[in-house]
Tab-separated table of C-alpha atoms in Angstrom:
chain	number	residue	atom	x	y	z
A	1	MET	CA	-11.564	-95.101	-36.182
A	2	GLY	CA	-14.340	-93.489	-38.130
A	3	TRP	CA	-17.996	-94.025	-39.354
A	4	VAL	CA	-17.587	-97.712	-40.156
A	5	GLU	CA	-16.384	-98.479	-36.558
A	6	PHE	CA	-19.028	-96.256	-35.029
A	7	LEU	CA	-21.783	-97.829	-36.931
A	8	ASP	CA	-20.597	-101.327	-36.246
A	9	ASP	CA	-20.316	-100.660	-32.553
A	10	GLN	CA	-23.809	-99.140	-32.438
A	11	ASN	CA	-25.424	-101.899	-34.660
A	12	ILE	CA	-26.571	-99.406	-37.197
A	13	ALA	CA	-27.214	-100.818	-40.690
A	14	TYR	CA	-25.226	-99.459	-43.701
A	15	ILE	CA	-24.614	-100.287	-47.264
A	16	PRO	CA	-21.568	-99.768	-49.648
A	17	GLY	CA	-21.533	-96.338	-51.229
A	18	SER	CA	-20.856	-95.193	-54.769
A	19	GLY	CA	-17.073	-95.370	-54.260
A	20	SER	CA	-14.471	-97.167	-52.223
A	21	ASP	CA	-14.235	-94.316	-49.682
A	22	ASN	CA	-17.882	-93.917	-48.728
A	23	ILE	CA	-20.855	-95.915	-47.296
A	24	GLN	CA	-24.601	-95.115	-46.950
A	25	VAL	CA	-27.102	-95.096	-44.089
A	26	GLU	CA	-30.749	-94.098	-43.719
A	27	CYS	CA	-31.067	-90.318	-43.725
A	28	VAL	CA	-32.496	-89.720	-40.226
A	29	TRP	CA	-33.585	-86.193	-41.192
A	30	CYS	CA	-35.454	-87.169	-44.252
A	31	GLY	CA	-37.201	-90.005	-42.383
A	32	ASP	CA	-38.275	-91.843	-45.455
A	33	GLY	CA	-36.252	-95.024	-44.741
A	34	SER	CA	-33.988	-94.724	-47.842
A	35	PHE	CA	-30.213	-95.210	-47.645
A	36	LYS	CA	-29.236	-91.854	-49.185
A	37	LEU	CA	-27.016	-90.353	-46.368
A	38	GLY	CA	-23.496	-90.810	-47.535
A	39	LEU	CA	-20.629	-91.105	-44.990
A	40	HIS	CA	-16.979	-90.588	-45.971
A	41	THR	CA	-14.995	-93.510	-44.523
A	42	GLU	CA	-11.708	-91.491	-44.205
A	43	THR	CA	-13.107	-88.282	-42.749
A	44	SER	CA	-16.103	-87.164	-40.618
A	45	ALA	CA	-18.008	-85.710	-43.515
A	46	TYR	CA	-21.542	-86.760	-44.355
A	47	GLY	CA	-24.185	-85.606	-46.778
A	48	CYS	CA	-27.678	-86.496	-48.087
A	49	TRP	CA	-28.139	-86.707	-51.859
A	50	LYS	CA	-31.712	-85.269	-51.670
A	51	ASP	CA	-31.204	-82.340	-49.199
A	52	ASP	CA	-28.151	-80.204	-48.949
A	53	SER	CA	-29.069	-79.037	-45.433
A	54	HIS	CA	-28.488	-82.591	-44.356
A	55	ARG	CA	-24.680	-82.264	-44.793
A	56	GLY	CA	-21.828	-81.471	-42.511
A	57	TYR	CA	-18.431	-82.295	-40.977
A	58	ASN	CA	-19.099	-82.137	-37.270
A	59	PRO	CA	-19.848	-85.762	-36.431
A	60	ALA	CA	-21.643	-84.905	-33.144
A	61	ARG	CA	-24.635	-83.529	-35.044
A	62	LEU	CA	-25.219	-86.754	-36.929
A	63	ILE	CA	-24.324	-88.977	-33.916
A	64	LYS	CA	-26.906	-87.254	-31.819
A	65	ALA	CA	-29.581	-87.771	-34.585
A	66	LEU	CA	-28.651	-91.362	-35.011
A	67	LEU	CA	-28.706	-92.319	-31.406
A	68	GLY	CA	-31.128	-89.859	-29.910
A	69	CYS	CA	-28.486	-88.975	-27.243
A	70	ASP	CA	-27.808	-85.630	-25.697
A	71	TRP	CA	-25.044	-83.248	-26.892
A	72	ASN	CA	-22.585	-84.255	-24.259
A	73	GLU	CA	-22.710	-87.860	-25.196
A	74	ALA	CA	-22.619	-87.067	-28.904
A	75	LYS	CA	-19.487	-84.802	-28.309
A	76	ARG	CA	-17.829	-87.582	-26.323
A	77	LEU	CA	-18.426	-90.139	-29.065
A	78	SER	CA	-17.275	-87.791	-31.856
A	79	GLN	CA	-14.035	-87.182	-29.825
A	80	LEU	CA	-13.613	-91.036	-29.374
A	81	TYR	CA	-14.289	-92.018	-33.058
A	82	PHE	CA	-13.106	-88.972	-34.884
A	83	GLN	CA	-10.773	-87.107	-32.423
A	84	TRP	CA	-13.107	-84.056	-33.027
A	85	THR	CA	-12.269	-81.390	-30.365
A	86	HIS	CA	-15.343	-79.114	-31.205
A	87	THR	CA	-13.043	-76.181	-31.604
A	88	GLN	CA	-11.787	-77.207	-35.057
A	89	THR	CA	-13.330	-75.863	-38.170
A	90	ALA	CA	-14.755	-77.873	-41.058
A	91	PRO	CA	-12.575	-78.599	-44.022
A	92	ALA	CA	-12.873	-76.046	-46.803
A	93	LYS	CA	-15.699	-76.896	-49.155
A	94	PRO	CA	-14.889	-77.059	-52.843
A	95	GLU	CA	-15.938	-74.046	-54.898
A	96	ASP	CA	-19.223	-74.164	-56.715
A	97	PRO	CA	-19.042	-74.971	-60.430
A	98	ILE	CA	-18.683	-71.911	-62.701
A	99	ALA	CA	-20.419	-71.654	-65.953
A	100	LEU	CA	-18.184	-71.444	-69.021
A	101	ALA	CA	-18.181	-69.430	-72.177
A	102	MET	CA	-18.161	-71.342	-75.498
A	103	PRO	CA	-14.672	-71.007	-77.008
A	104	VAL	CA	-14.646	-68.984	-80.276
A	105	GLU	CA	-12.735	-71.959	-82.045
A	106	PHE	CA	-15.859	-74.150	-81.499
A	107	HIS	CA	-17.909	-73.551	-84.618
A	108	LYS	CA	-21.590	-73.984	-85.054
A	109	PHE	CA	-22.775	-76.269	-87.856
A	110	GLY	CA	-24.363	-74.685	-90.881
A	111	THR	CA	-21.458	-72.235	-91.575
A	112	ASP	CA	-20.944	-73.281	-95.172
A	113	LYS	CA	-17.251	-73.514	-94.414
A	114	ASP	CA	-15.327	-76.191	-96.299
A	115	MET	CA	-13.681	-77.477	-93.047
A	116	GLU	CA	-17.200	-78.320	-91.790
A	117	VAL	CA	-17.740	-81.110	-94.356
A	118	GLN	CA	-15.431	-83.649	-92.662
A	119	PHE	CA	-17.387	-83.347	-89.363
A	120	ILE	CA	-20.634	-83.821	-91.266
A	121	ASN	CA	-19.231	-86.937	-92.903
A	122	TYR	CA	-18.076	-88.227	-89.536
A	123	ILE	CA	-21.590	-87.916	-87.999
A	124	LYS	CA	-23.023	-89.647	-91.095
A	125	SER	CA	-20.437	-92.458	-90.707
A	126	ARG	CA	-21.834	-92.964	-87.175
A	127	GLY	CA	-25.285	-93.584	-88.691
A	128	MET	CA	-26.782	-90.365	-87.492
A	129	ASP	CA	-28.642	-87.550	-89.060
A	130	PRO	CA	-26.293	-84.552	-89.065
A	131	LYS	CA	-29.012	-81.827	-89.234
A	132	TYR	CA	-30.973	-83.435	-86.395
A	133	VAL	CA	-28.162	-84.169	-83.871
A	134	THR	CA	-26.156	-80.935	-84.471
A	135	ASN	CA	-29.229	-78.742	-83.727
A	136	ARG	CA	-30.682	-80.971	-81.099
A	137	PHE	CA	-27.494	-81.102	-78.978
A	138	ASP	CA	-25.810	-77.880	-80.101
A	139	LEU	CA	-22.809	-79.936	-81.378
A	140	ARG	CA	-19.782	-77.934	-82.541
A	141	TRP	CA	-16.662	-78.570	-84.691
A	142	CYS	CA	-13.069	-77.482	-84.076
A	143	ILE	CA	-9.927	-77.386	-86.252
A	144	THR	CA	-7.524	-75.339	-84.038
A	145	GLY	CA	-6.215	-75.615	-80.479
A	146	PRO	CA	-6.184	-78.487	-78.153
A	147	PHE	CA	-9.451	-79.797	-79.391
A	148	ALA	CA	-8.509	-79.672	-83.085
A	149	TYR	CA	-10.298	-82.064	-85.477
A	150	ARG	CA	-12.740	-83.132	-82.748
A	151	LEU	CA	-16.603	-83.087	-82.631
A	152	ILE	CA	-17.515	-81.025	-79.613
A	153	VAL	CA	-20.355	-82.290	-77.401
A	154	PRO	CA	-21.383	-79.516	-74.882
A	155	VAL	CA	-22.657	-80.269	-71.378
A	156	TYR	CA	-25.429	-77.979	-70.363
A	157	HIS	CA	-27.278	-77.760	-67.142
A	158	ASP	CA	-29.972	-75.058	-66.265
A	159	ARG	CA	-29.280	-73.674	-69.741
A	160	GLN	CA	-25.692	-72.949	-68.914
A	161	LEU	CA	-22.472	-74.560	-70.367
A	162	TRP	CA	-20.517	-76.453	-67.680
A	163	SER	CA	-18.152	-78.607	-69.658
A	164	TRP	CA	-17.770	-80.420	-72.859
A	165	THR	CA	-16.326	-83.644	-74.247
A	166	ALA	CA	-14.612	-83.765	-77.711
A	167	ARG	CA	-14.539	-86.839	-79.950
A	168	GLY	CA	-11.674	-87.214	-82.436
A	169	ILE	CA	-12.872	-87.653	-86.067
A	170	SER	CA	-9.726	-89.165	-87.380
A	171	ASN	CA	-7.171	-91.532	-85.798
A	172	GLN	CA	-6.160	-89.519	-82.667
A	173	GLU	CA	-4.605	-91.693	-80.007
A	174	ILE	CA	-6.902	-90.329	-77.386
A	175	ARG	CA	-10.425	-90.564	-78.744
A	176	PHE	CA	-12.118	-88.387	-76.152
A	177	LEU	CA	-10.918	-85.151	-74.452
A	178	SER	CA	-12.896	-83.198	-71.879
A	179	ALA	CA	-12.585	-79.690	-70.583
A	180	GLY	CA	-10.147	-79.954	-67.659
A	181	LYS	CA	-7.490	-78.208	-65.770
A	182	GLY	CA	-6.430	-74.949	-67.361
A	183	ILE	CA	-10.037	-74.542	-68.615
A	184	THR	CA	-12.252	-75.400	-65.638
A	185	ASP	CA	-12.386	-77.070	-62.284
A	186	ASN	CA	-15.834	-78.447	-63.123
A	187	LYS	CA	-15.897	-82.268	-63.239
A	188	ILE	CA	-17.786	-83.431	-66.241
A	189	ASN	CA	-19.060	-86.596	-64.392
A	190	ASP	CA	-20.775	-84.330	-61.812
A	191	PHE	CA	-23.386	-83.822	-64.515
A	192	LEU	CA	-25.930	-85.803	-66.524
A	193	PHE	CA	-25.856	-85.266	-70.211
A	194	ASP	CA	-28.684	-83.377	-71.824
A	195	SER	CA	-30.269	-82.862	-68.283
A	196	ASP	CA	-32.312	-79.919	-69.408
A	197	GLN	CA	-34.319	-82.007	-71.815
A	198	LEU	CA	-35.114	-84.851	-69.389
A	199	THR	CA	-38.676	-83.733	-68.991
A	200	GLY	CA	-40.473	-87.076	-68.544
A	201	GLY	CA	-41.889	-90.084	-70.466
A	202	ASP	CA	-42.185	-93.823	-70.308
A	203	LYS	CA	-38.403	-94.639	-70.199
A	204	LEU	CA	-35.219	-92.847	-69.136
A	205	MET	CA	-32.121	-94.634	-70.502
A	206	ILE	CA	-28.826	-94.145	-68.825
A	207	THR	CA	-25.979	-94.675	-71.277
A	208	GLU	CA	-22.200	-94.693	-70.788
A	209	GLY	CA	-21.080	-92.107	-73.258
A	210	PRO	CA	-22.796	-88.977	-74.587
A	211	LEU	CA	-22.637	-90.148	-78.211
A	212	ASP	CA	-24.633	-93.240	-77.128
A	213	ALA	CA	-27.361	-90.925	-75.734
A	214	VAL	CA	-27.275	-88.829	-78.908
A	215	LYS	CA	-27.609	-92.058	-81.038
A	216	VAL	CA	-30.580	-93.259	-78.974
A	217	SER	CA	-32.250	-89.836	-79.256
A	218	ASN	CA	-31.708	-89.889	-82.985
A	219	ALA	CA	-33.756	-93.155	-83.122
A	220	ILE	CA	-36.755	-90.992	-82.327
A	221	ILE	CA	-38.472	-93.436	-79.961
A	222	PRO	CA	-41.744	-91.974	-78.468
A	223	LYS	CA	-41.620	-91.188	-74.761
A	224	VAL	CA	-38.017	-92.375	-74.444
A	225	SER	CA	-35.207	-90.014	-73.266
A	226	ALA	CA	-31.544	-90.799	-72.910
A	227	THR	CA	-28.789	-89.322	-70.723
A	228	SER	CA	-25.158	-90.441	-70.101
A	229	LEU	CA	-22.743	-90.591	-67.201
A	230	PHE	CA	-19.569	-90.028	-69.050
A	231	GLY	CA	-18.332	-93.346	-67.714
A	232	LYS	CA	-19.436	-96.558	-66.081
A	233	VAL	CA	-20.019	-95.368	-62.542
A	234	LEU	CA	-22.717	-93.197	-61.113
A	235	GLN	CA	-21.104	-90.416	-59.068
A	236	PRO	CA	-22.792	-88.911	-56.082
A	237	ALA	CA	-23.586	-85.552	-57.790
A	238	GLN	CA	-25.037	-87.509	-60.693
A	239	MET	CA	-27.178	-89.586	-58.297
A	240	LYS	CA	-28.554	-86.390	-56.771
A	241	ARG	CA	-29.435	-84.970	-60.202
A	242	LEU	CA	-30.800	-88.296	-61.319
A	243	LEU	CA	-33.235	-88.576	-58.365
A	244	GLU	CA	-34.567	-85.138	-59.320
A	245	VAL	CA	-35.746	-86.266	-62.729
A	246	THR	CA	-36.580	-89.982	-62.361
A	247	PRO	CA	-40.025	-89.264	-60.897
A	248	LEU	CA	-40.953	-87.906	-64.235
A	249	TYR	CA	-40.491	-91.381	-65.907
A	250	LYS	CA	-42.381	-94.665	-65.606
A	251	GLU	CA	-39.118	-96.649	-65.788
A	252	VAL	CA	-35.393	-96.200	-65.626
A	253	VAL	CA	-33.256	-98.339	-67.964
A	254	ILE	CA	-29.505	-98.858	-67.223
A	255	ALA	CA	-28.063	-99.032	-70.648
A	256	LEU	CA	-24.271	-99.099	-70.381
A	257	ASP	CA	-21.986	-100.675	-72.956
A	258	GLN	CA	-22.026	-104.363	-73.634
A	259	ASP	CA	-18.912	-105.015	-71.550
A	260	ALA	CA	-20.212	-103.226	-68.443
A	261	LEU	CA	-22.594	-105.884	-67.003
A	262	LYS	CA	-20.864	-105.778	-63.645
A	263	ASP	CA	-21.162	-102.003	-63.437
A	264	SER	CA	-24.775	-102.160	-64.603
A	265	LEU	CA	-25.656	-104.689	-61.776
A	266	ALA	CA	-23.978	-102.468	-59.222
A	267	MET	CA	-25.777	-99.385	-60.441
A	268	LYS	CA	-29.152	-101.258	-60.381
A	269	GLU	CA	-28.598	-102.392	-56.753
A	270	LYS	CA	-27.803	-98.836	-55.727
A	271	LEU	CA	-30.761	-97.273	-57.571
A	272	SER	CA	-33.230	-99.918	-56.318
A	273	TRP	CA	-33.153	-98.258	-52.890
A	274	TYR	CA	-34.865	-95.273	-54.481
A	275	LEU	CA	-36.688	-96.351	-57.607
A	276	ASP	CA	-39.521	-98.942	-58.025
A	277	LYS	CA	-39.050	-99.661	-61.741
A	278	ILE	CA	-35.575	-100.102	-62.942
A	279	SER	CA	-34.111	-102.544	-65.459
A	280	ILE	CA	-30.899	-103.291	-67.408
A	281	LEU	CA	-30.794	-103.316	-71.181
A	282	ILE	CA	-27.544	-104.450	-72.789
A	283	PRO	CA	-26.967	-103.254	-76.382
A	284	SER	CA	-26.850	-106.047	-78.966
A	285	GLU	CA	-23.544	-104.526	-80.249
A	286	LYS	CA	-20.551	-103.072	-78.481
A	287	ASP	CA	-22.402	-99.953	-77.574
A	288	TRP	CA	-25.606	-97.992	-78.663
A	289	GLY	CA	-23.526	-95.731	-80.881
A	290	MET	CA	-22.488	-98.603	-83.070
A	291	MET	CA	-26.042	-99.760	-83.758
A	292	PRO	CA	-28.323	-98.783	-86.572
A	293	LEU	CA	-31.171	-96.507	-85.656
A	294	GLN	CA	-33.850	-99.042	-86.411
A	295	LYS	CA	-32.089	-101.737	-84.407
A	296	ILE	CA	-31.943	-99.394	-81.453
A	297	LYS	CA	-35.579	-98.657	-81.730
A	298	ASP	CA	-36.526	-102.281	-81.944
A	299	GLN	CA	-34.463	-103.358	-78.910
A	300	VAL	CA	-35.744	-100.478	-76.668
A	301	LEU	CA	-39.285	-101.288	-77.651
A	302	GLY	CA	-38.754	-104.990	-77.092
A	303	LYS	CA	-39.406	-106.018	-80.724
């Protein structure tokens, strides 16, 4: 028993959520008709992506709001569907993310150190302007420690460092490494890449990887911004952040890699509940990072 059985029995509409363990219903507290209240299918947890006050674990609160019944009936149904005794406490909430300090082995560009040249050459080999992208995105380089010989792409939000991803510049077996256990409990895909610079325009492009977003930015397309998901799937925390910035843009463009059409269609269906103008743009090559800057600009502008 759980939310699926309860909603089915009460004839309440719901849609699939962002993952296999959640579904979405209209948020009865927001009252705007959008399906942004997520329900966990294996627990009693629920939460709205727009308003943190519309979250909780006690199912009686949501049942009462959904059905308009009194507290006694809501408690009875919560015990029936969730075995909630109304004396139990909610599961412990995860700790809030903690901002990080930039490791000393992550060097800024422009140091005139000989070891920096190979990273400059790698950026050039990807068809990007080293001076522009290193300054614009505060890229770093590293030659020691677990991220040795990788280009460091920091992840900032509210001007603070929350994580990073590191791209190998040689033939490392694992191309990308992210800050993980032993460094931070922050999940990189709880954030949108370059979120502080998503200040509005004509188009917001949602790419798969951060270097795709960096490359699109380097194409210098007027009134076009780019962010990335660090993967193919839009996570709940990213959805919340995305809904905060999308009103600043006339159009949202899902721009995942060429092989991710299925994921792009799923994301479009999910976002269409909240956004009026949304489209899919498939790169003409494997991904945006592989394309020449002019070709990116032409495709984004529809030339």
